[in-house]
Amino acid sequence: MALTSTSPQQVARATIARDITVAPRAGNRGAARRGNDRAAIHAALGNARDAEQSYRAALRKDPLHLESWMGLGQLFDSQGRFAESAACYEKAAAMYPDEISLLMAWGIALKRSGSLADATAVFQKTLAIAPTSVEARCNLGIVLAMQGEVARAEEELRATARLHPDYWDAWNALGTLYARQGRNKDAEQCFDAVLTRNPDQSDAL
């Protein structure tokens, strides 16, 4: 998928491309798996630098190792390095284009990095593959709202809330959208729906 890049996104892509070359076939899968396991342990212990080095080493052993791409991306996410995590997910998605969890991670990283048009494209791609994905549809509505596309955002969020009435994120996002338009009664109804279904979320409103 060709995406419209921001400067930080271009830098992140170039860095990933420089450090890890994707081979046309699988490499040393066993070595990559062991390296991925070491990286996950480092990450769990809070050793971010060692975790990153181990993930990169695993991917040099086998550039097709999906778990290592996901692990490296999640490590970057945890550090707020969203342009770099998005670059990891994008690279992996070129090899695993139908992996829904990967596409969702990519879209969310793009959203957090501020690449909203790119995030929109990824969430739309996800829905083309998995039309019933509540998370993808809700996030599509949210990024549309962030771009000022109010009517489309409302359509996606209302569809999410209608099809999945217990998915409180959709009600919360829809209520926020209405509140920003001054539609206070509609917003109140959405927030009431959140509290009815998830009373523990009162502090989040």
mmCIF file of N, CA and C in Angstrom, residues 12-138:
data_model
loop_
_atom_site.group_PDB
_atom_site.id
_atom_site.type_symbol
_atom_site.label_atom_id
_atom_site.label_comp_id
_atom_site.label_asym_id
_atom_site.label_seq_id
_atom_site.Cartn_x
_atom_site.Cartn_y
_atom_site.Cartn_z
ATOM 1 N N ALA A 12 11.908 6.970 9.644
ATOM 2 C CA ALA A 12 11.761 5.662 10.293
ATOM 3 C C ALA A 12 11.847 4.542 9.275
ATOM 4 N N ARG A 13 11.204 4.721 8.128
ATOM 5 C CA ARG A 13 11.266 3.690 7.089
ATOM 6 C C ARG A 13 12.694 3.486 6.608
ATOM 7 N N ALA A 14 13.397 4.587 6.403
ATOM 8 C CA ALA A 14 14.774 4.483 5.924
ATOM 9 C C ALA A 14 15.656 3.764 6.934
ATOM 10 N N THR A 15 15.427 4.032 8.221
ATOM 11 C CA THR A 15 16.225 3.389 9.266
ATOM 12 C C THR A 15 15.975 1.888 9.288
ATOM 13 N N ILE A 16 14.708 1.502 9.234
ATOM 14 C CA ILE A 16 14.374 0.077 9.233
ATOM 15 C C ILE A 16 14.947 -0.592 7.996
ATOM 16 N N ALA A 17 14.816 0.035 6.835
ATOM 17 C CA ALA A 17 15.324 -0.541 5.593
ATOM 18 C C ALA A 17 16.838 -0.698 5.632
ATOM 19 N N ARG A 18 17.511 0.257 6.264
ATOM 20 C CA ARG A 18 18.976 0.196 6.353
ATOM 21 C C ARG A 18 19.435 -0.936 7.261
ATOM 22 N N ASP A 19 18.730 -1.096 8.382
ATOM 23 C CA ASP A 19 19.184 -2.043 9.397
ATOM 24 C C ASP A 19 18.775 -3.477 9.105
ATOM 25 N N ILE A 20 17.620 -3.649 8.432
ATOM 26 C CA ILE A 20 17.092 -4.995 8.220
ATOM 27 C C ILE A 20 16.665 -5.112 6.764
ATOM 28 N N THR A 21 17.304 -6.018 6.045
ATOM 29 C CA THR A 21 16.953 -6.270 4.656
ATOM 30 C C THR A 21 16.026 -7.473 4.589
ATOM 31 N N VAL A 22 14.866 -7.290 3.985
ATOM 32 C CA VAL A 22 13.906 -8.386 3.890
ATOM 33 C C VAL A 22 14.289 -9.298 2.745
ATOM 34 N N ALA A 23 14.590 -10.539 3.082
ATOM 35 C CA ALA A 23 15.000 -11.520 2.094
ATOM 36 C C ALA A 23 13.779 -12.102 1.384
ATOM 37 N N PRO A 24 13.952 -12.636 0.175
ATOM 38 C CA PRO A 24 12.815 -13.196 -0.548
ATOM 39 C C PRO A 24 12.337 -14.527 0.028
ATOM 40 N N ARG A 25 13.105 -15.139 0.916
ATOM 41 C CA ARG A 25 12.685 -16.406 1.514
ATOM 42 C C ARG A 25 13.115 -16.438 2.973
ATOM 43 N N ALA A 26 12.553 -17.385 3.700
ATOM 44 C CA ALA A 26 12.835 -17.468 5.126
ATOM 45 C C ALA A 26 14.308 -17.775 5.374
ATOM 46 N N GLY A 27 14.836 -17.206 6.431
ATOM 47 C CA GLY A 27 16.212 -17.469 6.812
ATOM 48 C C GLY A 27 16.274 -18.505 7.913
ATOM 49 N N ASN A 28 17.093 -18.252 8.909
ATOM 50 C CA ASN A 28 17.286 -19.190 10.010
ATOM 51 C C ASN A 28 16.160 -18.999 11.018
ATOM 52 N N ARG A 29 15.072 -19.730 10.820
ATOM 53 C CA ARG A 29 13.883 -19.543 11.650
ATOM 54 C C ARG A 29 14.143 -19.893 13.116
ATOM 55 N N GLY A 30 14.911 -20.939 13.366
ATOM 56 C CA GLY A 30 15.194 -21.333 14.742
ATOM 57 C C GLY A 30 15.985 -20.266 15.491
ATOM 58 N N ALA A 31 17.007 -19.723 14.834
ATOM 59 C CA ALA A 31 17.822 -18.674 15.460
ATOM 60 C C ALA A 31 16.996 -17.420 15.695
ATOM 61 N N ALA A 32 16.134 -17.102 14.754
ATOM 62 C CA ALA A 32 15.276 -15.924 14.917
ATOM 63 C C ALA A 32 14.319 -16.118 16.087
ATOM 64 N N ARG A 33 13.776 -17.316 16.218
ATOM 65 C CA ARG A 33 12.847 -17.577 17.323
ATOM 66 C C ARG A 33 13.549 -17.442 18.661
ATOM 67 N N ARG A 34 14.763 -17.972 18.750
ATOM 68 C CA ARG A 34 15.514 -17.839 20.004
ATOM 69 C C ARG A 34 15.847 -16.375 20.301
ATOM 70 N N GLY A 35 16.229 -15.643 19.260
ATOM 71 C CA GLY A 35 16.510 -14.232 19.453
ATOM 72 C C GLY A 35 15.272 -13.464 19.872
ATOM 73 N N ASN A 36 14.130 -13.821 19.299
ATOM 74 C CA ASN A 36 12.874 -13.183 19.669
ATOM 75 C C ASN A 36 12.534 -13.464 21.128
ATOM 76 N N ASP A 37 12.770 -14.692 21.556
ATOM 77 C CA ASP A 37 12.495 -15.046 22.958
ATOM 78 C C ASP A 37 13.388 -14.237 23.907
ATOM 79 N N ARG A 38 14.657 -14.079 23.544
ATOM 80 C CA ARG A 38 15.564 -13.273 24.379
ATOM 81 C C ARG A 38 15.084 -11.820 24.426
ATOM 82 N N ALA A 39 14.674 -11.322 23.287
ATOM 83 C CA ALA A 39 14.204 -9.936 23.227
ATOM 84 C C ALA A 39 12.977 -9.731 24.107
ATOM 85 N N ALA A 40 12.061 -10.694 24.057
ATOM 86 C CA ALA A 40 10.842 -10.582 24.862
ATOM 87 C C ALA A 40 11.169 -10.579 26.352
ATOM 88 N N ILE A 41 12.160 -11.370 26.749
ATOM 89 C CA ILE A 41 12.575 -11.392 28.159
ATOM 90 C C ILE A 41 13.180 -10.042 28.553
ATOM 91 N N HIS A 42 14.056 -9.520 27.687
ATOM 92 C CA HIS A 42 14.644 -8.203 27.966
ATOM 93 C C HIS A 42 13.546 -7.145 28.102
ATOM 94 N N ALA A 43 12.574 -7.193 27.204
ATOM 95 C CA ALA A 43 11.493 -6.204 27.240
ATOM 96 C C ALA A 43 10.694 -6.325 28.534
ATOM 97 N N ALA A 44 10.413 -7.563 28.937
ATOM 98 C CA ALA A 44 9.650 -7.784 30.160
ATOM 99 C C ALA A 44 10.398 -7.283 31.391
ATOM 100 N N LEU A 45 11.725 -7.337 31.337
ATOM 101 C CA LEU A 45 12.552 -6.879 32.453
ATOM 102 C C LEU A 45 12.841 -5.387 32.399
ATOM 103 N N GLY A 46 12.349 -4.725 31.359
ATOM 104 C CA GLY A 46 12.577 -3.283 31.227
ATOM 105 C C GLY A 46 13.897 -2.919 30.587
ATOM 106 N N ASN A 47 14.572 -3.890 29.981
ATOM 107 C CA ASN A 47 15.854 -3.627 29.325
ATOM 108 C C ASN A 47 15.598 -3.293 27.851
ATOM 109 N N ALA A 48 15.125 -2.093 27.592
ATOM 110 C CA ALA A 48 14.662 -1.732 26.258
ATOM 111 C C ALA A 48 15.785 -1.788 25.220
ATOM 112 N N ARG A 49 16.974 -1.318 25.591
ATOM 113 C CA ARG A 49 18.070 -1.301 24.622
ATOM 114 C C ARG A 49 18.456 -2.717 24.204
ATOM 115 N N ASP A 50 18.583 -3.617 25.179
ATOM 116 C CA ASP A 50 18.929 -5.006 24.856
ATOM 117 C C ASP A 50 17.807 -5.680 24.077
ATOM 118 N N ALA A 51 16.560 -5.340 24.414
ATOM 119 C CA ALA A 51 15.430 -5.908 23.691
ATOM 120 C C ALA A 51 15.464 -5.494 22.225
ATOM 121 N N GLU A 52 15.703 -4.216 21.987
ATOM 122 C CA GLU A 52 15.750 -3.737 20.606
ATOM 123 C C GLU A 52 16.875 -4.410 19.828
ATOM 124 N N GLN A 53 18.031 -4.520 20.439
ATOM 125 C CA GLN A 53 19.154 -5.169 19.760
ATOM 126 C C GLN A 53 18.843 -6.630 19.443
ATOM 127 N N SER A 54 18.176 -7.306 20.371
ATOM 128 C CA SER A 54 17.857 -8.719 20.161
ATOM 129 C C SER A 54 16.800 -8.898 19.078
ATOM 130 N N TYR A 55 15.806 -8.010 19.049
ATOM 131 C CA TYR A 55 14.801 -8.089 17.975
ATOM 132 C C TYR A 55 15.451 -7.852 16.618
ATOM 133 N N ARG A 56 16.325 -6.862 16.546
ATOM 134 C CA ARG A 56 16.985 -6.568 15.275
ATOM 135 C C ARG A 56 17.888 -7.741 14.851
ATOM 136 N N ALA A 57 18.561 -8.349 15.815
ATOM 137 C CA ALA A 57 19.408 -9.499 15.500
ATOM 138 C C ALA A 57 18.562 -10.664 14.991
ATOM 139 N N ALA A 58 17.414 -10.878 15.617
ATOM 140 C CA ALA A 58 16.513 -11.953 15.182
ATOM 141 C C ALA A 58 16.051 -11.715 13.746
ATOM 142 N N LEU A 59 15.746 -10.476 13.410
ATOM 143 C CA LEU A 59 15.262 -10.165 12.068
ATOM 144 C C LEU A 59 16.370 -10.238 11.027
ATOM 145 N N ARG A 60 17.607 -10.017 11.442
ATOM 146 C CA ARG A 60 18.706 -10.228 10.503
ATOM 147 C C ARG A 60 18.880 -11.716 10.213
ATOM 148 N N LYS A 61 18.574 -12.555 11.196
ATOM 149 C CA LYS A 61 18.626 -14.004 10.981
ATOM 150 C C LYS A 61 17.510 -14.463 10.055
ATOM 151 N N ASP A 62 16.323 -13.923 10.287
ATOM 152 C CA ASP A 62 15.174 -14.301 9.469
ATOM 153 C C ASP A 62 14.269 -13.082 9.305
ATOM 154 N N PRO A 63 14.420 -12.332 8.218
ATOM 155 C CA PRO A 63 13.627 -11.120 8.020
ATOM 156 C C PRO A 63 12.127 -11.374 7.848
ATOM 157 N N LEU A 64 11.708 -12.619 7.746
ATOM 158 C CA LEU A 64 10.286 -12.927 7.606
ATOM 159 C C LEU A 64 9.639 -13.292 8.938
ATOM 160 N N HIS A 65 10.375 -13.146 10.034
ATOM 161 C CA HIS A 65 9.868 -13.592 11.334
ATOM 162 C C HIS A 65 8.870 -12.574 11.883
ATOM 163 N N LEU A 66 7.587 -12.898 11.735
ATOM 164 C CA LEU A 66 6.529 -11.964 12.090
ATOM 165 C C LEU A 66 6.555 -11.573 13.560
ATOM 166 N N GLU A 67 6.778 -12.530 14.452
ATOM 167 C CA GLU A 67 6.759 -12.247 15.890
ATOM 168 C C GLU A 67 7.809 -11.192 16.261
ATOM 169 N N SER A 68 8.954 -11.233 15.589
ATOM 170 C CA SER A 68 10.001 -10.251 15.888
ATOM 171 C C SER A 68 9.631 -8.868 15.369
ATOM 172 N N TRP A 69 9.007 -8.798 14.197
ATOM 173 C CA TRP A 69 8.527 -7.511 13.709
ATOM 174 C C TRP A 69 7.493 -6.930 14.676
ATOM 175 N N MET A 70 6.569 -7.791 15.123
ATOM 176 C CA MET A 70 5.542 -7.325 16.053
ATOM 177 C C MET A 70 6.169 -6.910 17.379
ATOM 178 N N GLY A 71 7.106 -7.705 17.863
ATOM 179 C CA GLY A 71 7.753 -7.392 19.132
ATOM 180 C C GLY A 71 8.519 -6.085 19.080
ATOM 181 N N LEU A 72 9.247 -5.864 17.973
ATOM 182 C CA LEU A 72 10.003 -4.620 17.833
ATOM 183 C C LEU A 72 9.049 -3.429 17.740
ATOM 184 N N GLY A 73 7.973 -3.602 16.988
ATOM 185 C CA GLY A 73 6.997 -2.529 16.888
ATOM 186 C C GLY A 73 6.360 -2.208 18.231
ATOM 187 N N GLN A 74 6.009 -3.235 18.984
ATOM 188 C CA GLN A 74 5.403 -3.019 20.302
ATOM 189 C C GLN A 74 6.391 -2.367 21.265
ATOM 190 N N LEU A 75 7.664 -2.725 21.143
ATOM 191 C CA LEU A 75 8.686 -2.080 21.978
ATOM 192 C C LEU A 75 8.741 -0.587 21.670
ATOM 193 N N PHE A 76 8.749 -0.240 20.388
ATOM 194 C CA PHE A 76 8.750 1.172 20.007
ATOM 195 C C PHE A 76 7.481 1.869 20.499
ATOM 196 N N ASP A 77 6.339 1.181 20.393
ATOM 197 C CA ASP A 77 5.088 1.759 20.893
ATOM 198 C C ASP A 77 5.205 2.110 22.370
ATOM 199 N N SER A 78 5.787 1.201 23.138
ATOM 200 C CA SER A 78 5.893 1.409 24.585
ATOM 201 C C SER A 78 6.791 2.585 24.934
ATOM 202 N N GLN A 79 7.651 2.978 23.978
ATOM 203 C CA GLN A 79 8.559 4.102 24.184
ATOM 204 C C GLN A 79 8.042 5.393 23.534
ATOM 205 N N GLY A 80 6.854 5.324 22.942
ATOM 206 C CA GLY A 80 6.318 6.488 22.258
ATOM 207 C C GLY A 80 6.979 6.768 20.920
ATOM 208 N N ARG A 81 7.670 5.773 20.362
ATOM 209 C CA ARG A 81 8.373 5.940 19.078
ATOM 210 C C ARG A 81 7.452 5.433 17.965
ATOM 211 N N PHE A 82 6.352 6.143 17.757
ATOM 212 C CA PHE A 82 5.278 5.622 16.918
ATOM 213 C C PHE A 82 5.624 5.613 15.432
ATOM 214 N N ALA A 83 6.405 6.576 14.969
ATOM 215 C CA ALA A 83 6.812 6.549 13.565
ATOM 216 C C ALA A 83 7.649 5.308 13.278
ATOM 217 N N GLU A 84 8.510 4.932 14.226
ATOM 218 C CA GLU A 84 9.354 3.751 14.045
ATOM 219 C C GLU A 84 8.539 2.461 14.156
ATOM 220 N N SER A 85 7.592 2.430 15.082
ATOM 221 C CA SER A 85 6.760 1.227 15.185
ATOM 222 C C SER A 85 5.917 1.070 13.926
ATOM 223 N N ALA A 86 5.387 2.184 13.407
ATOM 224 C CA ALA A 86 4.600 2.109 12.178
ATOM 225 C C ALA A 86 5.442 1.587 11.016
ATOM 226 N N ALA A 87 6.706 1.989 10.972
ATOM 227 C CA ALA A 87 7.596 1.502 9.914
ATOM 228 C C ALA A 87 7.805 -0.002 10.026
ATOM 229 N N CYS A 88 7.925 -0.514 11.251
ATOM 230 C CA CYS A 88 8.053 -1.959 11.452
ATOM 231 C C CYS A 88 6.810 -2.692 10.976
ATOM 232 N N TYR A 89 5.649 -2.199 11.390
ATOM 233 C CA TYR A 89 4.400 -2.852 11.014
ATOM 234 C C TYR A 89 4.181 -2.789 9.500
ATOM 235 N N GLU A 90 4.554 -1.672 8.901
ATOM 236 C CA GLU A 90 4.406 -1.543 7.449
ATOM 237 C C GLU A 90 5.274 -2.568 6.723
ATOM 238 N N LYS A 91 6.498 -2.740 7.187
ATOM 239 C CA LYS A 91 7.408 -3.702 6.574
ATOM 240 C C LYS A 91 6.840 -5.115 6.693
ATOM 241 N N ALA A 92 6.325 -5.432 7.876
ATOM 242 C CA ALA A 92 5.755 -6.756 8.088
ATOM 243 C C ALA A 92 4.488 -6.955 7.270
ATOM 244 N N ALA A 93 3.678 -5.896 7.150
ATOM 245 C CA ALA A 93 2.421 -6.010 6.405
ATOM 246 C C ALA A 93 2.653 -6.273 4.926
ATOM 247 N N ALA A 94 3.814 -5.860 4.413
ATOM 248 C CA ALA A 94 4.136 -6.162 3.021
ATOM 249 C C ALA A 94 4.294 -7.663 2.807
ATOM 250 N N MET A 95 4.678 -8.369 3.870
ATOM 251 C CA MET A 95 4.856 -9.825 3.792
ATOM 252 C C MET A 95 3.638 -10.588 4.283
ATOM 253 N N TYR A 96 2.882 -9.983 5.200
ATOM 254 C CA TYR A 96 1.706 -10.629 5.787
ATOM 255 C C TYR A 96 0.507 -9.686 5.652
ATOM 256 N N PRO A 97 0.023 -9.476 4.431
ATOM 257 C CA PRO A 97 -0.976 -8.424 4.183
ATOM 258 C C PRO A 97 -2.350 -8.692 4.771
ATOM 259 N N ASP A 98 -2.625 -9.928 5.163
ATOM 260 C CA ASP A 98 -3.954 -10.251 5.689
ATOM 261 C C ASP A 98 -3.957 -10.505 7.191
ATOM 262 N N GLU A 99 -2.871 -10.179 7.872
ATOM 263 C CA GLU A 99 -2.765 -10.394 9.313
ATOM 264 C C GLU A 99 -3.454 -9.237 10.038
ATOM 265 N N ILE A 100 -4.646 -9.503 10.563
ATOM 266 C CA ILE A 100 -5.475 -8.434 11.109
ATOM 267 C C ILE A 100 -4.817 -7.757 12.314
ATOM 268 N N SER A 101 -4.255 -8.525 13.220
ATOM 269 C CA SER A 101 -3.629 -7.910 14.399
ATOM 270 C C SER A 101 -2.475 -7.000 13.997
ATOM 271 N N LEU A 102 -1.760 -7.366 12.957
ATOM 272 C CA LEU A 102 -0.663 -6.546 12.440
ATOM 273 C C LEU A 102 -1.194 -5.254 11.824
ATOM 274 N N LEU A 103 -2.236 -5.369 11.021
ATOM 275 C CA LEU A 103 -2.818 -4.179 10.400
ATOM 276 C C LEU A 103 -3.360 -3.217 11.458
ATOM 277 N N MET A 104 -3.990 -3.767 12.497
ATOM 278 C CA MET A 104 -4.509 -2.905 13.554
ATOM 279 C C MET A 104 -3.375 -2.179 14.273
ATOM 280 N N ALA A 105 -2.311 -2.902 14.582
ATOM 281 C CA ALA A 105 -1.161 -2.280 15.247
ATOM 282 C C ALA A 105 -0.578 -1.173 14.379
ATOM 283 N N TRP A 106 -0.510 -1.419 13.082
ATOM 284 C CA TRP A 106 0.019 -0.431 12.136
ATOM 285 C C TRP A 106 -0.866 0.813 12.126
ATOM 286 N N GLY A 107 -2.166 0.613 11.986
ATOM 287 C CA GLY A 107 -3.073 1.749 11.942
ATOM 288 C C GLY A 107 -3.029 2.584 13.206
ATOM 289 N N ILE A 108 -2.989 1.924 14.356
ATOM 290 C CA ILE A 108 -2.957 2.651 15.630
ATOM 291 C C ILE A 108 -1.651 3.420 15.782
ATOM 292 N N ALA A 109 -0.542 2.807 15.356
ATOM 293 C CA ALA A 109 0.744 3.519 15.423
ATOM 294 C C ALA A 109 0.738 4.746 14.518
ATOM 295 N N LEU A 110 0.156 4.601 13.338
ATOM 296 C CA LEU A 110 0.045 5.753 12.433
ATOM 297 C C LEU A 110 -0.818 6.845 13.053
ATOM 298 N N LYS A 111 -1.923 6.443 13.665
ATOM 299 C CA LYS A 111 -2.795 7.424 14.328
ATOM 300 C C LYS A 111 -2.024 8.162 15.414
ATOM 301 N N ARG A 112 -1.280 7.435 16.221
ATOM 302 C CA ARG A 112 -0.552 8.054 17.321
ATOM 303 C C ARG A 112 0.606 8.915 16.835
ATOM 304 N N SER A 113 1.136 8.595 15.662
ATOM 305 C CA SER A 113 2.235 9.398 15.116
ATOM 306 C C SER A 113 1.726 10.648 14.409
ATOM 307 N N GLY A 114 0.402 10.739 14.242
ATOM 308 C CA GLY A 114 -0.172 11.894 13.565
ATOM 309 C C GLY A 114 -0.349 11.717 12.075
ATOM 310 N N SER A 115 -0.059 10.526 11.550
ATOM 311 C CA SER A 115 -0.229 10.256 10.115
ATOM 312 C C SER A 115 -1.665 9.786 9.873
ATOM 313 N N LEU A 116 -2.601 10.718 9.958
ATOM 314 C CA LEU A 116 -4.014 10.362 10.004
ATOM 315 C C LEU A 116 -4.539 9.835 8.675
ATOM 316 N N ALA A 117 -4.101 10.405 7.558
ATOM 317 C CA ALA A 117 -4.549 9.914 6.254
ATOM 318 C C ALA A 117 -4.072 8.483 6.036
ATOM 319 N N ASP A 118 -2.830 8.214 6.426
ATOM 320 C CA ASP A 118 -2.300 6.863 6.311
ATOM 321 C C ASP A 118 -3.053 5.896 7.216
ATOM 322 N N ALA A 119 -3.346 6.334 8.425
ATOM 323 C CA ALA A 119 -4.102 5.496 9.355
ATOM 324 C C ALA A 119 -5.476 5.166 8.789
ATOM 325 N N THR A 120 -6.125 6.167 8.184
ATOM 326 C CA THR A 120 -7.430 5.941 7.562
ATOM 327 C C THR A 120 -7.341 4.845 6.505
ATOM 328 N N ALA A 121 -6.320 4.920 5.665
ATOM 329 C CA ALA A 121 -6.149 3.928 4.607
ATOM 330 C C ALA A 121 -5.947 2.530 5.179
ATOM 331 N N VAL A 122 -5.175 2.430 6.262
ATOM 332 C CA VAL A 122 -4.913 1.113 6.855
ATOM 333 C C VAL A 122 -6.178 0.538 7.490
ATOM 334 N N PHE A 123 -6.940 1.362 8.201
ATOM 335 C CA PHE A 123 -8.170 0.862 8.807
ATOM 336 C C PHE A 123 -9.190 0.468 7.736
ATOM 337 N N GLN A 124 -9.227 1.196 6.630
ATOM 338 C CA GLN A 124 -10.117 0.812 5.533
ATOM 339 C C GLN A 124 -9.681 -0.511 4.916
ATOM 340 N N LYS A 125 -8.388 -0.697 4.775
ATOM 341 C CA LYS A 125 -7.867 -1.975 4.274
ATOM 342 C C LYS A 125 -8.243 -3.108 5.223
ATOM 343 N N THR A 126 -8.129 -2.858 6.514
ATOM 344 C CA THR A 126 -8.478 -3.870 7.509
ATOM 345 C C THR A 126 -9.937 -4.263 7.387
ATOM 346 N N LEU A 127 -10.806 -3.278 7.220
ATOM 347 C CA LEU A 127 -12.232 -3.559 7.102
ATOM 348 C C LEU A 127 -12.565 -4.285 5.807
ATOM 349 N N ALA A 128 -11.787 -4.052 4.758
ATOM 350 C CA ALA A 128 -12.004 -4.781 3.511
ATOM 351 C C ALA A 128 -11.727 -6.270 3.700
ATOM 352 N N ILE A 129 -10.787 -6.573 4.590
ATOM 353 C CA ILE A 129 -10.442 -7.967 4.865
ATOM 354 C C ILE A 129 -11.350 -8.557 5.936
ATOM 355 N N ALA A 130 -11.649 -7.744 6.955
ATOM 356 C CA ALA A 130 -12.449 -8.203 8.100
ATOM 357 C C ALA A 130 -13.570 -7.196 8.352
ATOM 358 N N PRO A 131 -14.663 -7.261 7.582
ATOM 359 C CA PRO A 131 -15.721 -6.245 7.685
ATOM 360 C C PRO A 131 -16.386 -6.164 9.053
ATOM 361 N N THR A 132 -16.293 -7.214 9.848
ATOM 362 C CA THR A 132 -16.940 -7.209 11.164
ATOM 363 C C THR A 132 -16.009 -6.757 12.283
ATOM 364 N N SER A 133 -14.814 -6.301 11.958
ATOM 365 C CA SER A 133 -13.868 -5.880 12.993
ATOM 366 C C SER A 133 -14.353 -4.612 13.680
ATOM 367 N N VAL A 134 -14.798 -4.757 14.919
ATOM 368 C CA VAL A 134 -15.307 -3.611 15.669
ATOM 369 C C VAL A 134 -14.195 -2.611 15.961
ATOM 370 N N GLU A 135 -13.015 -3.106 16.258
ATOM 371 C CA GLU A 135 -11.893 -2.215 16.588
ATOM 372 C C GLU A 135 -11.483 -1.385 15.382
ATOM 373 N N ALA A 136 -11.450 -2.025 14.197
ATOM 374 C CA ALA A 136 -11.064 -1.290 12.989
ATOM 375 C C ALA A 136 -12.090 -0.217 12.645
ATOM 376 N N ARG A 137 -13.375 -0.548 12.738
ATOM 377 C CA ARG A 137 -14.407 0.427 12.389
ATOM 378 C C ARG A 137 -14.425 1.593 13.374
ATOM 379 N N CYS A 138 -14.272 1.293 14.657
ATOM 380 C CA CYS A 138 -14.247 2.355 15.656
ATOM 381 C C CYS A 138 -13.048 3.272 15.439
#
